[in-house]
Amino acid sequence: MLAAQPGPVSGVVLTFTVLVTSIALVAGLAWASARLLGLPVGTVRAVIAGLLGFAAAVGITQMLQPVQTAGRVAAFIIAALGVPLIVAMLFIVVAEALVPTGTGPQPVQVIRGARRAFARSRRYSQISRIAVRHGLGPYLRGRRQLSADASGGRAALALSLRRALEDGGVTFTKLGQLLSTRRDLLPEEFISELARLQDRAEPARWEQVEGVITESLGVPTGQVFADLGPEPAAAASIAQVYQAQLRHDAASAIEVAVKVQRPGIRATVEQDLDIVLRLAAKLESRTRWARTYGLVTLAQAFAAAMREELDFRVEARNMAVMAASWPGQQRAVGGSVSVALPAVHEQLSSERVLVIDWLDGVSLRKAGQLIDDRGLDRADLARGLLRSMVYQLTESGVFHADPHPGNIMLLTDGRLALLDFGSVGRLDAQLRSGLQNLLLALGRGDSEALRDALLDLVTYPDELDEQQLQRALGQFMAVHLVGGAAPSAEMFTDLFRLGSRFELAIPAEIGTVLRALATLEGTLTQLDPEFDIAAEARQYAAAHVTEQLSPATVQKTTADELLALLPMLRRLPRRVDRITGALEQGRLSVNVRLFADERDRRVITGLTHLFLLTLLGAATGIGAILLVGAPGGPKIAPTVSLFQLTGYILFIAAGVLVLRVLFAVFSNR
């Protein structure tokens, strides 16, 4: 009689049962291996570990087929369950050692990265062709150095660089404009040439611009603005500016400037910034001139500034904060030319649209001939700008961090106005006080006071030689301030280098101040090459100190300090009485708490756990060796005793403990 063959349905059921069982075993191994390691494990790694463990289980099961039934149960417990678990855990530990969690890309990131890499390669190829066409190829490959060229050669190279940056588009034009303010980095030939970069572009189509404004406002443009025509007053690479009038303020005829971000510019800028950062890293690794200039740091600062410039909400907030402190500007400027700030209409502004009051004037970069034609006093203009900036730095605490000529406007009424508040610095009261002391010490030429003021602003190592620092500061002042010489961009650069030599950690806020002062120096020099910055700064500082020493100011300062000290003074008698009473009765003691910080306790607890797990794993492994080699004992199979079975199980436990310790070490968590 023939045996019944399984039908198609039975085969499908069997296949489905095997599949579900296999998936359950893989999931169980993945879950168990991750749980036994005691720390989070990525899903992909856990699944791969489960699959490897399942493969080991299948292979071992096939190997156990010839084993007698009496010993198969023991062998299955040891091999078919324990060994696959060890295999799964071992894979996770090795993967963590070779590729720590978080360092490897995720599959989705790989796909997106491949798409970005393809687009970047096309743009990178275009930029490379532009550089080669303008003769910059040898410098990018490190075959020639900037310092090796003579003055005439540097002038030709600067011209090629400017033309290449113009052809590169918006991001590279902005980069060139930034470099034109860094006299501490580039020779004068480059500064002069890059200063000619014009941030101009063909206007975008009005239909696209109007769509951006409408999307930002949530209503048609005609409901908010009157006389908003398709012709822009200015068209730059990032934004276009339109002159309009607020419709609901038609009676007062408030003219406004509507700054609109060019459609689609963000994606282009992000792609170019990625190229700039990668190119800076490659040049710094290959060329000496890039390492000398710290090209990567410069590129990172530029990228951060560009991303802020693309969000007009940042500029609107900065203008609102500066407006709160602006009334003190008139007092600070005194009889000099005053400095204006346009008012921002925050309720109409968004990420891509900025609405401010309209200002009639011309950029300081183009105002040279106009100043002479109108007979304006260049020294008075420079004095007003300097005093305004010093007030922002030392009293207001909110300052324009990029005062280059393109961000300053000469108005038709002879005043100056600050524009483009995408980059604004902030200083707290302690930093402002320290900065005041620093500027006063520079003005007096006092190296000891300069040392004390500098140490109030920075973080310094315990082994700092203050006398050596004072002598270095004295040499610094002798070089840059001898004979009342005006400060220069080189002075601020040398101050940075001096701080690095003595391992002084200069706060980022102070670094921004020094860069702003270096930029301001170039702007003041353009306004009036004969302007004595040092004398004007000393005069302002003297007037500020005199104001602080006036009876009214001293009285107010004293009252503020007493109010701050009053709560402590009220508690002081009780605390003194308590301390003296305890001292008289011999009960005064000092309580020192070790590991009072929670972070310290976590570190010690983690190390203790690792030590105990290591000790327990070693003890378990030694016990397993002894039991496996022990003779005699009850037999559970012809060739396996109970002692040996227990030893094999302890081997698995020891492996789990050791792998858990190794995973914690490699993951550094």
XYZ file of C-alpha atoms in Angstrom:
669
model
C 0.000 0.000 0.000
C 1.445 3.358 -1.043
C 2.219 6.034 1.589
C 0.160 9.196 1.364
C 2.028 12.060 -0.293
C 1.575 15.605 1.105
C -0.698 17.668 -1.108
C -0.082 21.237 -2.349
C -2.009 22.718 0.585
C -0.010 20.733 3.118
C 3.226 21.882 1.424
C 2.190 25.529 1.618
C 1.242 25.151 5.294
C 4.557 23.468 6.031
C 6.499 26.174 4.200
C 4.562 28.908 5.990
C 5.140 27.230 9.369
C 8.871 26.953 8.725
C 9.007 30.590 7.584
C 7.144 31.903 10.649
C 9.258 29.764 12.958
C 12.446 31.006 11.303
C 11.377 34.644 11.582
C 10.453 34.098 15.225
C 13.851 32.526 15.920
C 15.679 35.372 14.144
C 13.664 37.979 16.071
C 14.206 36.099 19.320
C 17.956 35.890 18.780
C 18.131 39.569 17.809
C 16.142 40.616 20.881
C 18.032 38.320 23.261
C 21.479 39.358 22.020
C 20.621 43.066 22.334
C 19.111 42.618 25.804
C 22.032 40.587 27.097
C 24.503 43.222 25.942
C 22.664 45.701 28.140
C 22.942 48.737 25.817
C 20.900 49.985 22.837
C 21.700 48.197 19.584
C 20.702 49.410 16.131
C 17.838 47.567 14.431
C 19.890 46.663 11.354
C 22.719 45.220 13.454
C 20.322 43.286 15.658
C 18.563 41.750 12.626
C 21.866 40.766 10.984
C 23.003 39.262 14.288
C 19.756 37.279 14.501
C 20.203 35.963 10.963
C 23.775 34.863 11.679
C 22.665 33.181 14.875
C 19.831 31.437 13.051
C 22.260 30.216 10.386
C 24.516 28.866 13.125
C 21.541 27.131 14.758
C 20.532 25.484 11.455
C 24.062 24.293 10.812
C 24.485 22.892 14.307
C 21.108 21.156 14.129
C 22.201 19.399 10.936
C 25.419 18.323 12.632
C 23.464 16.861 15.581
C 21.374 14.533 13.406
C 23.705 11.504 13.906
C 23.821 12.021 17.683
C 21.886 9.479 19.720
C 18.543 10.596 21.113
C 19.786 10.383 24.714
C 22.479 13.003 24.138
C 20.623 15.095 21.579
C 18.659 17.018 24.185
C 21.783 18.011 26.079
C 23.631 18.834 22.878
C 20.675 20.885 21.619
C 20.571 22.923 24.827
C 24.288 23.629 24.617
C 24.892 24.053 20.916
C 21.621 24.766 19.122
C 20.599 27.453 21.642
C 23.757 28.745 23.335
C 26.200 28.866 20.412
C 23.866 30.836 18.062
C 23.322 33.371 20.845
C 27.093 33.727 21.277
C 27.489 34.111 17.487
C 24.841 36.863 17.382
C 26.402 38.745 20.311
C 29.901 38.327 18.883
C 28.812 39.919 15.599
C 27.359 42.942 17.402
C 30.543 43.413 19.474
C 32.815 43.144 16.406
C 30.589 45.538 14.440
C 30.691 48.039 17.314
C 34.489 47.771 17.479
C 34.950 48.290 13.733
C 32.117 50.756 13.035
C 30.859 52.437 16.247
C 27.175 53.232 16.444
C 26.395 56.563 14.810
C 29.485 56.653 12.594
C 28.105 54.585 9.757
C 25.503 56.022 7.356
C 21.921 54.829 7.409
C 20.502 53.268 4.212
C 18.229 56.253 3.587
C 21.178 58.566 4.140
C 23.246 56.564 1.675
C 20.582 56.965 -1.039
C 20.151 60.671 -0.374
C 23.899 61.134 -0.145
C 24.387 59.460 -3.524
C 21.916 61.858 -5.125
C 23.577 64.862 -3.491
C 27.018 63.571 -4.463
C 25.964 63.323 -8.109
C 24.595 66.876 -8.123
C 27.644 68.114 -6.210
C 30.044 66.453 -8.651
C 28.473 68.296 -11.581
C 28.672 71.634 -9.738
C 32.206 70.853 -8.547
C 33.255 70.113 -12.102
C 31.806 73.446 -13.202
C 33.670 75.333 -10.441
C 36.903 73.531 -11.315
C 36.575 74.532 -14.981
C 36.032 78.154 -13.937
C 39.140 78.065 -11.725
C 41.284 76.500 -14.448
C 39.992 78.944 -17.059
C 41.183 81.851 -14.893
C 44.575 80.315 -14.213
C 43.960 79.189 -10.605
C 44.568 75.478 -11.187
C 48.184 75.355 -9.887
C 47.166 77.056 -6.640
C 44.314 74.617 -6.046
C 46.680 71.677 -6.571
C 49.277 73.161 -4.212
C 51.950 73.508 -6.901
C 52.271 77.268 -6.337
C 52.075 79.352 -3.163
C 50.515 82.780 -2.755
C 53.565 84.049 -0.895
C 55.858 83.030 -3.757
C 54.428 85.624 -6.152
C 55.876 89.101 -6.379
C 53.691 92.176 -6.039
C 52.895 92.300 -9.755
C 52.142 88.596 -9.811
C 49.829 88.921 -6.814
C 47.928 91.727 -8.553
C 47.342 89.539 -11.625
C 46.361 86.620 -9.409
C 43.940 88.822 -7.455
C 42.289 89.900 -10.726
C 41.917 86.263 -11.798
C 40.488 85.348 -8.409
C 37.892 88.144 -8.559
C 36.743 87.135 -12.021
C 36.547 83.470 -11.030
C 34.469 84.308 -7.950
C 32.102 86.432 -10.065
C 31.638 83.571 -12.530
C 31.086 81.136 -9.642
C 27.793 82.736 -8.631
C 26.163 84.029 -5.479
C 27.994 82.001 -2.822
C 31.442 82.651 -4.230
C 30.705 86.339 -4.745
C 29.720 86.580 -1.086
C 32.878 84.700 -0.127
C 34.970 87.206 -2.032
C 33.226 90.107 -0.333
C 33.997 88.552 3.044
C 37.653 88.083 2.101
C 37.851 91.730 1.010
C 37.386 92.719 4.678
C 40.096 90.393 6.016
C 43.241 92.500 5.834
C 44.670 90.189 8.472
C 44.601 87.312 5.970
C 45.271 88.672 2.477
C 47.786 91.080 0.929
C 46.628 94.535 -0.092
C 46.480 93.566 -3.781
C 43.759 91.015 -3.006
C 41.859 93.368 -0.684
C 41.717 96.104 -3.320
C 40.645 93.765 -6.094
C 38.057 91.798 -4.117
C 36.525 95.047 -2.850
C 35.380 95.619 -6.459
C 33.096 92.583 -6.327
C 29.564 93.751 -6.902
C 26.678 91.717 -5.547
C 24.456 92.278 -8.560
C 22.309 89.924 -10.583
C 19.630 89.947 -13.203
C 16.227 90.453 -11.541
C 14.051 87.398 -11.147
C 10.702 87.355 -12.942
C 8.082 89.446 -11.156
C 5.585 86.582 -11.211
C 7.939 84.443 -9.105
C 8.776 87.301 -6.717
C 5.127 88.213 -6.271
C 4.386 84.576 -5.498
C 6.989 84.595 -2.705
C 5.509 87.799 -1.204
C 1.950 86.490 -1.431
C 2.915 83.188 0.179
C 4.651 85.071 3.005
C 1.790 87.508 3.655
C -1.023 85.022 3.152
C -2.971 87.650 1.147
C -2.483 89.330 -2.240
C 0.254 91.972 -2.269
C -2.215 94.693 -3.267
C -4.023 94.406 0.076
C -0.864 95.352 1.987
C 1.301 97.465 -0.332
C 0.600 100.316 -2.686
C 2.853 101.237 -5.610
C 4.643 97.891 -5.467
C 5.762 97.570 -9.062
C 7.665 94.867 -10.925
C 10.889 96.901 -11.200
C 13.222 96.356 -8.218
C 15.185 99.215 -6.682
C 18.124 96.824 -6.313
C 18.752 93.255 -7.414
C 21.408 91.206 -5.646
C 22.252 87.541 -5.850
C 20.305 86.532 -2.731
C 17.501 89.075 -2.566
C 15.781 91.860 -4.468
C 14.586 95.102 -2.890
C 11.398 96.885 -3.935
C 10.160 100.307 -2.902
C 6.537 100.416 -1.802
C 4.108 102.168 0.492
C 2.032 100.605 3.242
C -1.590 100.741 2.093
C -3.085 101.072 5.582
C -0.689 103.949 6.290
C -1.384 105.875 3.108
C -2.306 109.020 5.076
C 1.163 109.197 6.656
C 2.882 108.032 3.445
C 5.223 105.550 5.087
C 7.636 104.349 2.450
C 9.036 100.866 2.987
C 11.643 98.634 1.428
C 10.455 95.091 0.683
C 13.398 92.684 0.631
C 12.462 89.424 -1.085
C 14.616 86.305 -1.269
C 15.236 85.123 -4.810
C 13.159 82.004 -5.633
C 15.132 78.751 -5.447
C 18.287 80.372 -4.103
C 18.474 78.288 -0.916
C 19.158 74.979 -2.676
C 21.900 76.566 -4.794
C 23.574 78.170 -1.775
C 23.481 74.943 0.263
C 25.068 73.016 -2.581
C 27.795 75.641 -3.016
C 28.458 75.815 0.726
C 29.002 72.062 0.753
C 31.534 72.490 -2.047
C 33.251 75.392 -0.259
C 33.634 73.381 2.953
C 34.959 70.308 1.127
C 37.300 72.406 -1.004
C 38.629 74.220 2.086
C 39.340 70.907 3.828
C 41.099 69.536 0.745
C 43.204 72.689 0.282
C 44.170 72.798 3.952
C 45.394 69.208 3.745
C 47.355 69.795 0.525
C 48.652 73.382 0.582
C 50.711 75.355 3.031
C 49.021 78.699 2.330
C 45.598 77.249 3.219
C 46.932 75.901 6.522
C 48.536 79.264 7.252
C 45.258 81.096 6.760
C 43.127 78.501 8.606
C 40.936 78.022 5.552
C 38.598 75.458 7.138
C 37.768 77.737 10.069
C 37.187 80.625 7.696
C 34.913 78.505 5.500
C 32.876 77.294 8.485
C 32.328 80.854 9.722
C 31.313 81.908 6.215
C 28.831 79.010 5.902
C 27.204 79.872 9.234
C 26.877 83.532 8.223
C 25.387 82.605 4.838
C 22.767 80.327 6.396
C 21.726 83.094 8.791
C 21.541 85.514 5.884
C 19.062 83.206 4.159
C 16.649 83.474 7.108
C 15.274 87.015 7.224
C 13.623 86.300 10.588
C 17.097 86.342 12.143
C 17.716 89.796 10.700
C 14.311 91.057 11.891
C 14.981 89.854 15.456
C 18.435 91.402 15.433
C 17.050 94.755 14.304
C 14.362 94.674 16.996
C 16.956 93.963 19.697
C 19.238 96.734 18.470
C 16.345 99.196 18.259
C 15.703 98.710 21.988
C 19.166 100.100 22.774
C 19.321 102.659 19.971
C 18.242 105.783 21.976
C 21.667 105.823 23.639
C 23.358 106.180 20.241
C 22.724 109.919 20.043
C 24.326 110.469 23.442
C 27.308 108.352 22.460
C 27.858 110.061 19.112
C 27.533 113.524 20.631
C 28.245 116.330 18.187
C 29.376 113.947 15.443
C 27.297 112.719 12.531
C 24.526 110.550 13.939
C 23.918 106.972 12.866
C 20.410 105.801 11.944
C 18.737 102.407 12.102
C 15.770 101.544 9.864
C 12.647 100.354 11.657
C 11.501 96.818 10.895
C 7.864 95.823 10.390
C 7.965 92.436 12.091
C 4.304 91.588 11.471
C 4.960 91.700 7.712
C 8.323 89.922 7.762
C 9.023 86.210 7.415
C 11.815 83.812 6.519
C 11.913 85.000 2.900
C 10.492 88.535 3.102
C 11.728 91.480 5.182
C 9.906 94.821 5.358
C 11.755 97.856 6.765
C 11.456 101.625 6.468
C 12.790 103.059 3.245
C 16.061 105.004 3.496
C 17.205 107.441 0.812
C 20.929 107.228 0.307
C 23.855 105.407 -1.267
C 26.176 102.662 -0.076
C 29.377 103.913 1.528
C 31.293 101.754 -0.929
C 30.071 104.038 -3.740
C 29.844 107.305 -1.806
C 33.455 108.500 -2.116
C 32.872 111.117 -4.798
C 29.475 112.090 -3.362
C 31.051 112.927 0.008
C 33.505 115.287 -1.686
C 30.865 116.837 -3.972
C 28.599 117.631 -1.022
C 31.484 118.963 1.074
C 30.889 116.570 3.972
C 33.480 116.270 6.717
C 35.052 112.813 6.356
C 36.546 112.941 9.863
C 33.137 113.788 11.316
C 31.551 110.852 9.487
C 34.271 108.482 10.698
C 33.995 109.808 14.254
C 30.247 109.282 14.341
C 30.552 105.705 13.036
C 33.371 104.853 15.471
C 31.549 106.225 18.503
C 28.369 104.429 17.516
C 30.206 101.108 17.264
C 32.102 101.623 20.529
C 28.788 102.402 22.253
C 27.306 99.180 20.885
C 30.299 97.185 22.119
C 30.803 98.684 25.573
C 27.356 99.897 26.667
C 24.542 98.461 24.574
C 25.913 94.912 24.385
C 24.314 94.339 20.961
C 26.536 95.265 18.033
C 26.714 95.034 14.255
C 29.274 92.289 13.628
C 30.005 93.092 9.971
C 30.378 96.892 9.531
C 32.016 96.833 6.087
C 31.316 99.711 3.639
C 28.607 97.781 1.801
C 26.552 97.552 4.995
C 26.689 101.289 5.726
C 24.655 103.893 3.844
C 25.210 107.632 3.468
C 21.740 109.207 3.648
C 20.636 112.287 1.732
C 20.490 114.289 4.979
C 24.181 113.587 5.722
C 23.626 110.907 8.346
C 24.938 107.352 8.254
C 22.736 104.267 8.496
C 23.569 100.652 9.288
C 22.119 97.934 7.064
C 22.076 94.132 6.858
C 21.729 92.855 10.405
C 22.068 89.195 9.538
C 25.256 89.078 11.634
C 24.896 90.608 15.104
C 26.977 89.980 18.231
C 25.839 90.032 21.839
C 27.834 90.724 25.015
C 26.670 90.270 28.603
C 27.440 92.804 31.338
C 30.611 91.017 32.472
C 32.078 90.870 28.977
C 31.163 94.519 28.332
C 32.918 95.597 31.523
C 36.000 93.564 30.644
C 36.006 94.974 27.120
C 35.803 98.525 28.474
C 38.814 97.853 30.685
C 40.655 96.315 27.713
C 40.069 99.360 25.506
C 41.021 101.747 28.321
C 44.258 99.839 28.909
C 45.058 99.983 25.189
C 44.345 103.697 25.164
C 46.664 104.341 28.152
C 49.369 101.978 26.905
C 49.348 100.175 30.272
C 50.548 96.591 29.806
C 49.735 95.560 33.385
C 46.158 96.840 33.112
C 45.891 95.186 29.691
C 46.982 91.855 31.205
C 44.382 92.095 33.985
C 41.638 93.092 31.545
C 42.546 90.278 29.164
C 42.550 87.658 31.927
C 39.066 88.847 32.968
C 37.821 88.052 29.468
C 39.442 84.676 28.799
C 39.852 81.271 30.373
C 43.502 80.542 31.133
C 45.457 77.497 32.388
C 46.542 77.220 36.031
C 50.228 77.196 35.087
C 50.030 80.513 33.193
C 53.110 82.723 33.704
C 51.457 86.127 34.186
C 54.755 87.998 34.218
C 55.720 86.508 30.874
C 52.270 87.385 29.524
C 52.671 90.985 30.705
C 56.044 91.279 28.973
C 54.559 89.862 25.752
C 51.686 92.362 25.954
C 54.202 95.160 26.490
C 56.026 94.128 23.312
C 52.676 93.895 21.519
C 51.781 97.465 22.520
C 55.261 98.729 21.623
C 54.808 97.357 18.102
C 51.256 98.528 17.439
C 50.674 101.576 19.636
C 54.068 103.273 19.762
C 53.868 107.018 19.189
C 50.065 106.999 19.240
C 49.826 104.914 16.073
C 46.333 103.971 15.019
C 45.178 100.403 15.614
C 45.127 98.207 12.545
C 43.707 94.852 11.537
C 47.156 93.360 12.147
C 46.918 94.429 15.784
C 43.794 92.364 16.375
C 45.290 89.417 14.492
C 48.462 89.566 16.614
C 46.319 89.729 19.754
C 44.621 86.485 18.649
C 47.990 84.837 18.058
C 49.358 86.030 21.386
C 46.355 84.503 23.164
C 46.912 81.189 21.368
C 50.604 81.172 22.340
C 49.702 81.428 26.036
C 46.759 78.970 25.655
C 44.177 81.623 26.477
C 40.689 80.459 25.488
C 39.128 83.577 23.983
C 35.299 83.443 24.121
C 33.559 83.331 20.763
C 31.836 86.639 21.562
C 35.171 88.409 22.021
C 36.480 86.826 18.834
C 33.480 88.318 17.017
C 34.276 91.711 18.578
C 37.878 91.623 17.383
C 36.826 90.655 13.864
C 34.216 93.435 13.828
C 36.848 95.946 14.947
C 39.188 94.780 12.200
C 36.412 95.263 9.639
C 35.529 98.656 11.115
C 39.159 99.748 10.791
C 39.009 99.166 7.028
C 35.727 101.088 6.753
C 37.078 104.054 8.731
C 40.226 104.089 6.607
C 38.083 104.252 3.470
C 36.120 107.142 4.954
C 39.156 109.104 6.092
C 42.680 107.701 5.584
C 44.031 110.306 8.054
C 41.546 109.458 10.805
C 43.301 108.845 14.176
C 41.390 105.905 15.566
C 43.490 105.667 18.723
C 43.008 109.330 19.651
C 39.255 109.167 19.043
C 38.937 105.953 21.059
C 40.861 107.493 23.969
C 38.694 110.603 23.826
C 35.507 108.537 23.897
C 36.828 106.380 26.740
C 37.814 109.443 28.773
C 34.362 110.967 28.287
C 32.730 107.671 29.253
C 34.843 107.352 32.414
C 34.101 110.985 33.343
C 30.394 110.292 32.924
C 30.666 107.218 35.142
C 32.386 109.292 37.855
C 29.747 112.029 37.882
C 27.891 112.391 41.227
C 24.574 111.225 39.773
C 26.094 108.125 38.164
C 28.132 107.225 41.242
C 25.073 107.604 43.440
C 22.987 105.391 41.157
C 25.749 102.758 40.925
C 26.180 102.740 44.700
C 22.448 102.353 45.244
C 22.274 99.454 42.749
C 25.196 97.672 44.444
C 23.673 98.126 47.910
C 20.346 96.755 46.735
C 22.144 93.694 45.380
C 24.064 93.204 48.651
C 21.103 93.867 50.986
C 19.778 90.257 51.156
C 23.256 88.951 51.970
C 23.847 91.679 54.595
C 20.579 90.744 56.315
C 21.655 87.106 56.648
C 25.248 87.862 57.620
C 24.755 88.536 61.400
C 22.831 85.287 61.924
C 25.444 83.262 60.062
C 28.351 84.840 61.948
C 26.584 84.186 65.278
C 25.940 80.557 64.291
C 29.583 79.989 63.287
C 31.044 81.623 66.421
C 28.634 79.652 68.662
C 29.646 76.356 67.054
C 33.321 77.285 67.354
C 32.932 78.162 71.067
C 31.193 74.859 71.843
C 33.645 72.791 69.790
C 30.999 71.714 67.292
C 32.447 73.425 64.209
C 33.167 70.845 61.537
C 33.750 70.689 57.787
C 31.748 68.253 55.690
C 33.455 67.159 52.488
C 31.348 65.096 50.075
C 33.231 62.957 47.627
C 31.575 62.479 44.256
C 28.958 65.130 44.948
C 28.501 65.586 41.201
C 25.980 63.174 39.680
C 28.192 62.755 36.598
C 31.100 61.562 38.756
C 28.840 59.041 40.478
C 27.639 57.705 37.131
C 31.204 57.213 35.935
C 32.243 55.367 39.109
C 29.083 53.236 39.034
C 29.681 52.296 35.400
C 33.316 51.347 36.043
C 32.258 49.267 39.057
C 29.687 47.393 36.976
C 32.255 46.659 34.274
C 34.756 45.419 36.860
C 32.194 43.127 38.510
C 31.024 41.741 35.160
C 34.636 41.064 34.142
C 35.348 39.347 37.457
C 32.158 37.286 37.255
C 32.862 36.299 33.628
C 36.399 35.201 34.508
C 35.187 33.181 37.513
C 32.448 31.540 35.426
C 34.946 30.643 32.684
C 37.363 29.086 35.203
C 34.514 27.089 36.764
C 33.455 25.908 33.289
C 36.974 24.669 32.525
C 37.142 22.765 35.807
C 33.745 21.121 35.305
C 34.401 20.129 31.678
C 37.655 18.467 32.687
C 36.273 16.819 35.834
C 36.131 12.968 35.627
C 33.142 10.946 36.702
C 29.746 12.255 37.585
C 26.255 11.123 36.583
C 25.953 10.235 32.899
C 23.201 11.876 30.821
C 24.626 10.336 27.657
C 27.240 7.671 26.942
C 29.924 10.335 26.385
C 28.510 13.352 28.334
C 28.322 13.687 32.094
C 26.254 16.122 34.118
C 29.474 17.931 35.125
C 30.410 18.451 31.477
C 26.915 19.659 30.567
C 27.050 22.182 33.407
C 30.524 23.253 32.272
C 29.359 23.855 28.711
C 26.441 25.950 29.963
C 28.836 27.969 32.130
C 31.035 28.487 29.044
C 28.059 30.116 27.311
C 27.322 32.298 30.366
C 30.978 33.361 30.556
C 30.914 34.274 26.857
C 27.783 36.399 27.368
C 29.385 38.282 30.280
C 32.673 38.894 28.445
C 30.907 40.058 25.276
C 28.748 42.426 27.323
C 31.880 44.019 28.834
C 33.547 44.309 25.415
C 30.450 45.915 23.901
C 30.328 48.509 26.683
C 34.027 49.285 26.145
C 33.803 49.600 22.355
C 30.585 51.627 22.412
C 32.097 54.021 25.018
C 28.700 54.481 26.669
